[in-house]
PDB file of C-alpha atoms in Angstrom:
ATOM      1  CA  GLY A   1       0.000   0.000   0.000  1.00 73.00           C
ATOM      2  CA  GLN A   2       0.895   3.633  -0.141  1.00 82.00           C
ATOM      3  CA  ASN A   3       1.855   5.368   3.041  1.00 89.00           C
ATOM      4  CA  ILE A   4       3.172   8.727   4.146  1.00 94.00           C
ATOM      5  CA  ASP A   5       4.242   9.308   7.731  1.00 95.00           C
ATOM      6  CA  GLN A   6       4.872  12.584   9.476  1.00 96.00           C
ATOM      7  CA  PRO A   7       4.652  13.570  13.145  1.00 96.00           C
ATOM      8  CA  THR A   8       1.221  14.609  14.328  1.00 94.00           C
ATOM      9  CA  GLU A   9       2.302  17.665  16.259  1.00 96.00           C
ATOM     10  CA  MET A  10       5.440  19.631  17.026  1.00 98.00           C
ATOM     11  CA  THR A  11       6.145  22.607  19.241  1.00 98.00           C
ATOM     12  CA  ALA A  12       8.901  25.167  18.749  1.00 97.00           C
ATOM     13  CA  THR A  13       9.910  28.571  20.032  1.00 97.00           C
ATOM     14  CA  GLU A  14       9.687  31.834  18.131  1.00 97.00           C
ATOM     15  CA  GLY A  15      13.028  32.616  16.480  1.00 97.00           C
ATOM     16  CA  ALA A  16      14.213  29.015  16.598  1.00 98.00           C
ATOM     17  CA  ILE A  17      14.592  26.354  13.896  1.00 98.00           C
ATOM     18  CA  VAL A  18      12.350  23.331  13.427  1.00 98.00           C
ATOM     19  CA  GLN A  19      12.608  20.305  11.142  1.00 98.00           C
ATOM     20  CA  ILE A  20       9.495  18.398  10.114  1.00 98.00           C
ATOM     21  CA  ASN A  21      10.199  14.923   8.775  1.00 98.00           C
ATOM     22  CA  CYS A  22       8.252  12.918   6.243  1.00 98.00           C
ATOM     23  CA  THR A  23       8.815   9.323   5.166  1.00 98.00           C
ATOM     24  CA  TYR A  24       6.971   7.739   2.305  1.00 97.00           C
ATOM     25  CA  GLN A  25       6.296   4.421   0.597  1.00 95.00           C
ATOM     26  CA  THR A  26       4.459   4.853  -2.675  1.00 91.00           C
ATOM     27  CA  SER A  27       3.961   3.085  -5.985  1.00 88.00           C
ATOM     28  CA  GLY A  28       6.319   5.151  -8.053  1.00 91.00           C
ATOM     29  CA  PHE A  29       7.596   8.630  -7.352  1.00 92.00           C
ATOM     30  CA  ASN A  30       7.223  11.796  -9.369  1.00 89.00           C
ATOM     31  CA  GLY A  31       8.015  14.390  -6.768  1.00 92.00           C
ATOM     32  CA  LEU A  32       7.290  15.447  -3.227  1.00 95.00           C
ATOM     33  CA  PHE A  33       5.417  18.562  -2.165  1.00 94.00           C
ATOM     34  CA  TRP A  34       5.162  20.471   1.067  1.00 96.00           C
ATOM     35  CA  TYR A  35       2.070  22.550   1.707  1.00 94.00           C
ATOM     36  CA  GLN A  36       1.172  24.885   4.554  1.00 96.00           C
ATOM     37  CA  GLN A  37      -2.384  25.027   5.834  1.00 93.00           C
ATOM     38  CA  HIS A  38      -3.654  27.509   8.382  1.00 93.00           C
ATOM     39  CA  ALA A  39      -6.742  26.515  10.323  1.00 87.00           C
ATOM     40  CA  GLY A  40      -9.909  27.001   8.306  1.00 84.00           C
ATOM     41  CA  GLU A  41      -8.031  27.772   5.107  1.00 88.00           C
ATOM     42  CA  ALA A  42      -6.976  25.823   2.041  1.00 87.00           C
ATOM     43  CA  PRO A  43      -3.400  24.557   1.682  1.00 90.00           C
ATOM     44  CA  THR A  44      -0.794  26.740   0.009  1.00 91.00           C
ATOM     45  CA  PHE A  45       2.260  25.516  -1.860  1.00 89.00           C
ATOM     46  CA  LEU A  46       5.636  25.714  -0.141  1.00 93.00           C
ATOM     47  CA  SER A  47       8.066  23.540  -2.060  1.00 93.00           C
ATOM     48  CA  TYR A  48       8.625  20.770  -4.566  1.00 91.00           C
ATOM     49  CA  ASN A  49      11.492  18.245  -4.669  1.00 94.00           C
ATOM     50  CA  VAL A  50      12.058  15.608  -7.300  1.00 92.00           C
ATOM     51  CA  LEU A  51      15.843  15.262  -7.173  1.00 93.00           C
ATOM     52  CA  ASP A  52      17.906  14.429  -4.114  1.00 96.00           C
ATOM     53  CA  GLY A  53      19.198  17.350  -2.173  1.00 96.00           C
ATOM     54  CA  LEU A  54      18.220  20.563  -0.516  1.00 96.00           C
ATOM     55  CA  GLU A  55      16.001  23.255  -1.992  1.00 93.00           C
ATOM     56  CA  GLU A  56      16.182  26.584  -0.181  1.00 93.00           C
ATOM     57  CA  LYS A  57      13.537  29.268  -0.405  1.00 90.00           C
ATOM     58  CA  GLY A  58      13.958  32.061   2.076  1.00 94.00           C
ATOM     59  CA  ARG A  59      13.315  30.869   5.630  1.00 96.00           C
ATOM     60  CA  PHE A  60      12.039  27.523   4.374  1.00 97.00           C
ATOM     61  CA  SER A  61      14.127  24.671   2.967  1.00 97.00           C
ATOM     62  CA  SER A  62      13.111  21.206   1.854  1.00 97.00           C
ATOM     63  CA  PHE A  63      15.321  18.145   1.561  1.00 98.00           C
ATOM     64  CA  LEU A  64      14.774  14.896  -0.306  1.00 98.00           C
ATOM     65  CA  SER A  65      16.459  11.501  -0.292  1.00 97.00           C
ATOM     66  CA  ARG A  66      14.768   9.223  -2.790  1.00 96.00           C
ATOM     67  CA  SER A  67      16.807   6.178  -1.808  1.00 96.00           C
ATOM     68  CA  LYS A  68      15.629   6.539   1.786  1.00 96.00           C
ATOM     69  CA  GLY A  69      12.069   7.601   0.989  1.00 96.00           C
ATOM     70  CA  TYR A  70      12.610  10.599   3.219  1.00 97.00           C
ATOM     71  CA  SER A  71      12.097  14.315   3.165  1.00 98.00           C
ATOM     72  CA  TYR A  72      12.175  17.124   5.658  1.00 98.00           C
ATOM     73  CA  LEU A  73      10.960  20.692   5.776  1.00 98.00           C
ATOM     74  CA  LEU A  74      13.226  23.069   7.662  1.00 98.00           C
ATOM     75  CA  LEU A  75      11.831  26.317   8.985  1.00 98.00           C
ATOM     76  CA  LYS A  76      14.266  28.936  10.261  1.00 97.00           C
ATOM     77  CA  GLU A  77      13.745  32.101  12.299  1.00 97.00           C
ATOM     78  CA  LEU A  78      10.310  30.925  13.307  1.00 98.00           C
ATOM     79  CA  GLN A  79       7.552  33.488  13.490  1.00 97.00           C
ATOM     80  CA  MET A  80       4.198  33.198  15.206  1.00 97.00           C
ATOM     81  CA  LYS A  81       2.495  33.226  11.816  1.00 96.00           C
ATOM     82  CA  ASP A  82       4.255  29.946  11.018  1.00 97.00           C
ATOM     83  CA  SER A  83       1.852  28.198  13.372  1.00 97.00           C
ATOM     84  CA  ALA A  84      -0.028  25.964  10.962  1.00 96.00           C
ATOM     85  CA  SER A  85      -0.274  22.423   9.699  1.00 95.00           C
ATOM     86  CA  TYR A  86       2.390  21.276   7.264  1.00 97.00           C
ATOM     87  CA  LEU A  87       1.355  18.646   4.761  1.00 95.00           C
ATOM     88  CA  CYS A  88       3.728  16.314   2.946  1.00 96.00           C
ATOM     89  CA  ALA A  89       2.409  14.909  -0.335  1.00 94.00           C
ATOM     90  CA  VAL A  90       3.978  12.558  -2.878  1.00 94.00           C
ATOM     91  CA  THR A  91       3.068  12.267  -6.541  1.00 90.00           C
ATOM     92  CA  ASP A  92       2.904   8.606  -7.486  1.00 86.00           C
ATOM     93  CA  SER A  93       3.427   6.902 -10.847  1.00 85.00           C
ATOM     94  CA  ASN A  94      -0.064   7.985 -11.967  1.00 79.00           C
ATOM     95  CA  TYR A  95       0.648  11.585 -10.976  1.00 76.00           C
ATOM     96  CA  GLN A  96      -1.864  11.304  -8.150  1.00 80.00           C
ATOM     97  CA  LEU A  97      -1.038  13.166  -4.973  1.00 84.00           C
ATOM     98  CA  ILE A  98      -0.811  10.957  -1.904  1.00 88.00           C
ATOM     99  CA  TRP A  99      -1.206  13.055   1.238  1.00 90.00           C
ATOM    100  CA  GLY A 100       0.278  12.677   4.666  1.00 91.00           C
ATOM    101  CA  ALA A 101      -1.932  13.434   7.664  1.00 90.00           C
ATOM    102  CA  GLY A 102      -0.109  16.679   8.318  1.00 93.00           C
ATOM    103  CA  THR A 103       2.020  17.998  11.158  1.00 96.00           C
ATOM    104  CA  LYS A 104       0.531  20.662  13.369  1.00 95.00           C
ATOM    105  CA  LEU A 105       3.269  23.108  14.296  1.00 97.00           C
ATOM    106  CA  ILE A 106       2.736  25.200  17.416  1.00 97.00           C
ATOM    107  CA  ILE A 107       4.985  28.215  17.885  1.00 97.00           C
ATOM    108  CA  LYS A 108       5.409  29.565  21.392  1.00 96.00           C
ATOM    109  CA  PRO A 109       6.734  33.037  22.231  1.00 94.00           C
TER     110      PRO A 109
ATOM    111  CA  GLY B   1       0.490  32.210  -9.985  1.00 67.00           C
ATOM    112  CA  ALA B   2      -2.565  30.202 -10.945  1.00 81.00           C
ATOM    113  CA  VAL B   3      -5.780  31.036  -9.105  1.00 89.00           C
ATOM    114  CA  VAL B   4      -8.659  28.749  -8.220  1.00 93.00           C
ATOM    115  CA  SER B   5     -11.913  30.118  -6.908  1.00 94.00           C
ATOM    116  CA  GLN B   6     -14.670  28.333  -5.067  1.00 95.00           C
ATOM    117  CA  HIS B   7     -18.248  29.381  -4.514  1.00 96.00           C
ATOM    118  CA  PRO B   8     -19.870  29.632  -2.092  1.00 96.00           C
ATOM    119  CA  SER B   9     -17.290  30.044   0.655  1.00 94.00           C
ATOM    120  CA  TRP B  10     -19.801  28.881   3.220  1.00 95.00           C
ATOM    121  CA  VAL B  11     -23.331  27.526   3.112  1.00 96.00           C
ATOM    122  CA  ILE B  12     -25.903  26.422   5.631  1.00 97.00           C
ATOM    123  CA  CYS B  13     -28.649  24.131   4.406  1.00 95.00           C
ATOM    124  CA  LYS B  14     -31.396  22.016   5.849  1.00 96.00           C
ATOM    125  CA  SER B  15     -31.203  18.250   6.013  1.00 97.00           C
ATOM    126  CA  GLY B  16     -32.544  16.636   2.868  1.00 96.00           C
ATOM    127  CA  THR B  17     -31.733  19.493   0.513  1.00 97.00           C
ATOM    128  CA  SER B  18     -29.008  19.577  -2.132  1.00 97.00           C
ATOM    129  CA  VAL B  19     -26.081  21.967  -2.332  1.00 97.00           C
ATOM    130  CA  LYS B  20     -23.911  22.776  -5.342  1.00 97.00           C
ATOM    131  CA  ILE B  21     -20.338  23.957  -4.965  1.00 97.00           C
ATOM    132  CA  GLU B  22     -18.470  25.478  -7.895  1.00 97.00           C
ATOM    133  CA  CYS B  23     -14.739  25.339  -8.503  1.00 96.00           C
ATOM    134  CA  ARG B  24     -13.175  27.514 -11.194  1.00 95.00           C
ATOM    135  CA  SER B  25      -9.657  27.866 -12.520  1.00 93.00           C
ATOM    136  CA  LEU B  26      -9.440  31.566 -13.274  1.00 92.00           C
ATOM    137  CA  ASP B  27      -6.306  31.972 -15.363  1.00 88.00           C
ATOM    138  CA  PHE B  28      -5.512  28.511 -16.648  1.00 88.00           C
ATOM    139  CA  GLN B  29      -7.266  25.522 -18.109  1.00 88.00           C
ATOM    140  CA  ALA B  30      -7.536  22.487 -15.910  1.00 87.00           C
ATOM    141  CA  THR B  31      -8.291  19.139 -17.460  1.00 85.00           C
ATOM    142  CA  THR B  32      -8.072  17.596 -14.032  1.00 90.00           C
ATOM    143  CA  MET B  33      -9.578  18.881 -10.808  1.00 93.00           C
ATOM    144  CA  PHE B  34      -9.810  17.238  -7.429  1.00 94.00           C
ATOM    145  CA  TRP B  35     -12.384  17.379  -4.665  1.00 96.00           C
ATOM    146  CA  TYR B  36     -11.370  16.951  -1.043  1.00 94.00           C
ATOM    147  CA  ARG B  37     -13.164  17.071   2.248  1.00 94.00           C
ATOM    148  CA  GLN B  38     -11.584  17.843   5.554  1.00 90.00           C
ATOM    149  CA  PHE B  39     -13.002  17.299   9.017  1.00 87.00           C
ATOM    150  CA  PRO B  40     -11.734  19.429  11.897  1.00 81.00           C
ATOM    151  CA  LYS B  41      -8.165  18.669  12.905  1.00 75.00           C
ATOM    152  CA  GLN B  42      -7.837  16.018  10.214  1.00 80.00           C
ATOM    153  CA  SER B  43      -5.942  15.954   6.951  1.00 79.00           C
ATOM    154  CA  LEU B  44      -7.346  16.254   3.484  1.00 86.00           C
ATOM    155  CA  MET B  45      -9.329  13.307   2.215  1.00 90.00           C
ATOM    156  CA  LEU B  46      -9.518  12.937  -1.544  1.00 91.00           C
ATOM    157  CA  MET B  47     -13.119  12.315  -2.587  1.00 95.00           C
ATOM    158  CA  ALA B  48     -12.826  12.191  -6.349  1.00 94.00           C
ATOM    159  CA  THR B  49     -10.820  13.151  -9.384  1.00 92.00           C
ATOM    160  CA  SER B  50     -12.727  15.161 -11.936  1.00 90.00           C
ATOM    161  CA  ASN B  51     -11.654  14.960 -15.583  1.00 87.00           C
ATOM    162  CA  GLU B  52     -13.034  17.358 -18.144  1.00 85.00           C
ATOM    163  CA  GLY B  53     -15.477  15.678 -20.477  1.00 83.00           C
ATOM    164  CA  SER B  54     -15.565  12.344 -18.695  1.00 85.00           C
ATOM    165  CA  LYS B  55     -16.943  10.766 -15.564  1.00 89.00           C
ATOM    166  CA  ALA B  56     -15.289  11.471 -12.266  1.00 92.00           C
ATOM    167  CA  THR B  57     -13.234   8.818 -10.530  1.00 92.00           C
ATOM    168  CA  TYR B  58     -14.376   8.350  -6.956  1.00 95.00           C
ATOM    169  CA  GLU B  59     -12.256   7.133  -4.079  1.00 92.00           C
ATOM    170  CA  GLN B  60     -13.273   4.037  -2.229  1.00 92.00           C
ATOM    171  CA  GLY B  61     -16.066   4.688   0.221  1.00 93.00           C
ATOM    172  CA  VAL B  62     -17.334   7.849  -1.472  1.00 95.00           C
ATOM    173  CA  GLU B  63     -20.886   7.529  -2.761  1.00 94.00           C
ATOM    174  CA  LYS B  64     -21.008   8.793  -6.321  1.00 92.00           C
ATOM    175  CA  ASP B  65     -24.797   9.098  -6.262  1.00 94.00           C
ATOM    176  CA  LYS B  66     -24.584  11.351  -3.251  1.00 96.00           C
ATOM    177  CA  PHE B  67     -21.648  13.487  -4.368  1.00 96.00           C
ATOM    178  CA  LEU B  68     -22.317  14.362  -7.983  1.00 96.00           C
ATOM    179  CA  ILE B  69     -19.386  15.806  -9.880  1.00 94.00           C
ATOM    180  CA  ASN B  70     -19.589  17.532 -13.222  1.00 91.00           C
ATOM    181  CA  HIS B  71     -16.564  18.862 -15.101  1.00 89.00           C
ATOM    182  CA  ALA B  72     -18.193  20.241 -18.227  1.00 82.00           C
ATOM    183  CA  SER B  73     -15.525  22.762 -19.188  1.00 89.00           C
ATOM    184  CA  LEU B  74     -11.779  23.248 -18.783  1.00 89.00           C
ATOM    185  CA  THR B  75     -12.326  25.889 -16.125  1.00 92.00           C
ATOM    186  CA  LEU B  76     -15.292  24.650 -14.112  1.00 93.00           C
ATOM    187  CA  SER B  77     -16.052  21.645 -11.968  1.00 94.00           C
ATOM    188  CA  THR B  78     -19.063  21.352  -9.690  1.00 95.00           C
ATOM    189  CA  LEU B  79     -19.759  19.163  -6.693  1.00 97.00           C
ATOM    190  CA  THR B  80     -23.375  18.640  -5.700  1.00 97.00           C
ATOM    191  CA  VAL B  81     -24.090  17.162  -2.306  1.00 97.00           C
ATOM    192  CA  THR B  82     -27.492  15.557  -2.722  1.00 97.00           C
ATOM    193  CA  SER B  83     -29.923  14.948   0.122  1.00 96.00           C
ATOM    194  CA  ALA B  84     -27.481  16.428   2.587  1.00 96.00           C
ATOM    195  CA  HIS B  85     -27.378  15.209   6.169  1.00 96.00           C
ATOM    196  CA  PRO B  86     -25.656  16.654   9.236  1.00 96.00           C
ATOM    197  CA  GLU B  87     -22.802  14.154   8.868  1.00 95.00           C
ATOM    198  CA  ASP B  88     -22.009  15.763   5.497  1.00 96.00           C
ATOM    199  CA  SER B  89     -21.079  18.962   7.318  1.00 96.00           C
ATOM    200  CA  SER B  90     -17.431  19.516   6.485  1.00 95.00           C
ATOM    201  CA  PHE B  91     -14.897  21.719   4.750  1.00 94.00           C
ATOM    202  CA  TYR B  92     -14.885  20.929   1.032  1.00 96.00           C
ATOM    203  CA  ILE B  93     -11.833  21.985  -0.953  1.00 95.00           C
ATOM    204  CA  CYS B  94     -11.208  21.729  -4.666  1.00 95.00           C
ATOM    205  CA  SER B  95      -7.910  21.884  -6.464  1.00 93.00           C
ATOM    206  CA  ALA B  96      -6.883  22.132 -10.079  1.00 91.00           C
ATOM    207  CA  ARG B  97      -3.791  20.634 -11.595  1.00 85.00           C
ATOM    208  CA  ASP B  98      -1.577  22.738 -13.839  1.00 82.00           C
ATOM    209  CA  GLN B  99       1.808  22.092 -15.378  1.00 76.00           C
ATOM    210  CA  GLY B 100       2.443  25.476 -16.921  1.00 76.00           C
ATOM    211  CA  ASP B 101       6.026  25.649 -18.175  1.00 76.00           C
ATOM    212  CA  ARG B 102       7.308  23.434 -15.407  1.00 76.00           C
ATOM    213  CA  ASP B 103       8.274  19.803 -15.672  1.00 71.00           C
ATOM    214  CA  TYR B 104       5.881  18.838 -12.920  1.00 73.00           C
ATOM    215  CA  TYR B 105       2.239  19.253 -12.065  1.00 75.00           C
ATOM    216  CA  GLU B 106       1.283  21.513  -9.240  1.00 80.00           C
ATOM    217  CA  GLN B 107      -2.078  21.577  -7.520  1.00 83.00           C
ATOM    218  CA  TYR B 108      -3.657  24.918  -6.820  1.00 89.00           C
ATOM    219  CA  PHE B 109      -6.296  24.948  -4.157  1.00 91.00           C
ATOM    220  CA  GLY B 110      -9.508  26.866  -3.941  1.00 93.00           C
ATOM    221  CA  PRO B 111     -10.267  28.668  -0.676  1.00 92.00           C
ATOM    222  CA  GLY B 112     -12.698  25.954   0.420  1.00 93.00           C
ATOM    223  CA  THR B 113     -16.413  25.787   1.156  1.00 96.00           C
ATOM    224  CA  ARG B 114     -17.648  25.230   4.682  1.00 95.00           C
ATOM    225  CA  LEU B 115     -20.907  23.288   4.562  1.00 96.00           C
ATOM    226  CA  THR B 116     -23.147  23.078   7.600  1.00 96.00           C
ATOM    227  CA  VAL B 117     -26.236  20.891   7.405  1.00 96.00           C
ATOM    228  CA  THR B 118     -28.840  21.515  10.083  1.00 96.00           C
TER     229      THR B 118
END
């Protein structure tokens, strides 16, 4: 079966760094997405990885290791507005998005 | 970036009535759109994949006679919740897939529709 695992909830302090991990087992792989979703709102795109390595975009970076079926989202200089759920999603061989359950990130002052 | 709109943003209806939700891609053509529902504090659950000009593909456990999907044009898909019941109350989100000039597909999400059935 297809499976994506990420922690249910994480807590971090404003100004700090947090890493949200995602492991996946899917039928085929055509890329991995990270989305941010604030409560009551639709998800918004953060990053896309299809090759191994680190993609940096401002305070957010995303890493992928295809051989390990592993990705992480790194958030630096945390701000209160970063409190949200972070969704990991993998595109399988049929280009369908398989979603993780999401990680709720709580930022404390 | 690509924009997807959804209408209405929220709706309250009585049990037994039907509700139609529209999803539009505003600045791109989407041959494929997706319908999700999300219960509080839970992740997105894919309900169906809507392909322009053909029947929607429903996920296991989703009643196609209850959740009618029509994707009659490249910019519009509709979801009709028929004979709604309180357990259908949820946040319904659509997304549209677009490749643009990239080498991958990206999904753009509508703002969601909060349905409350009384």
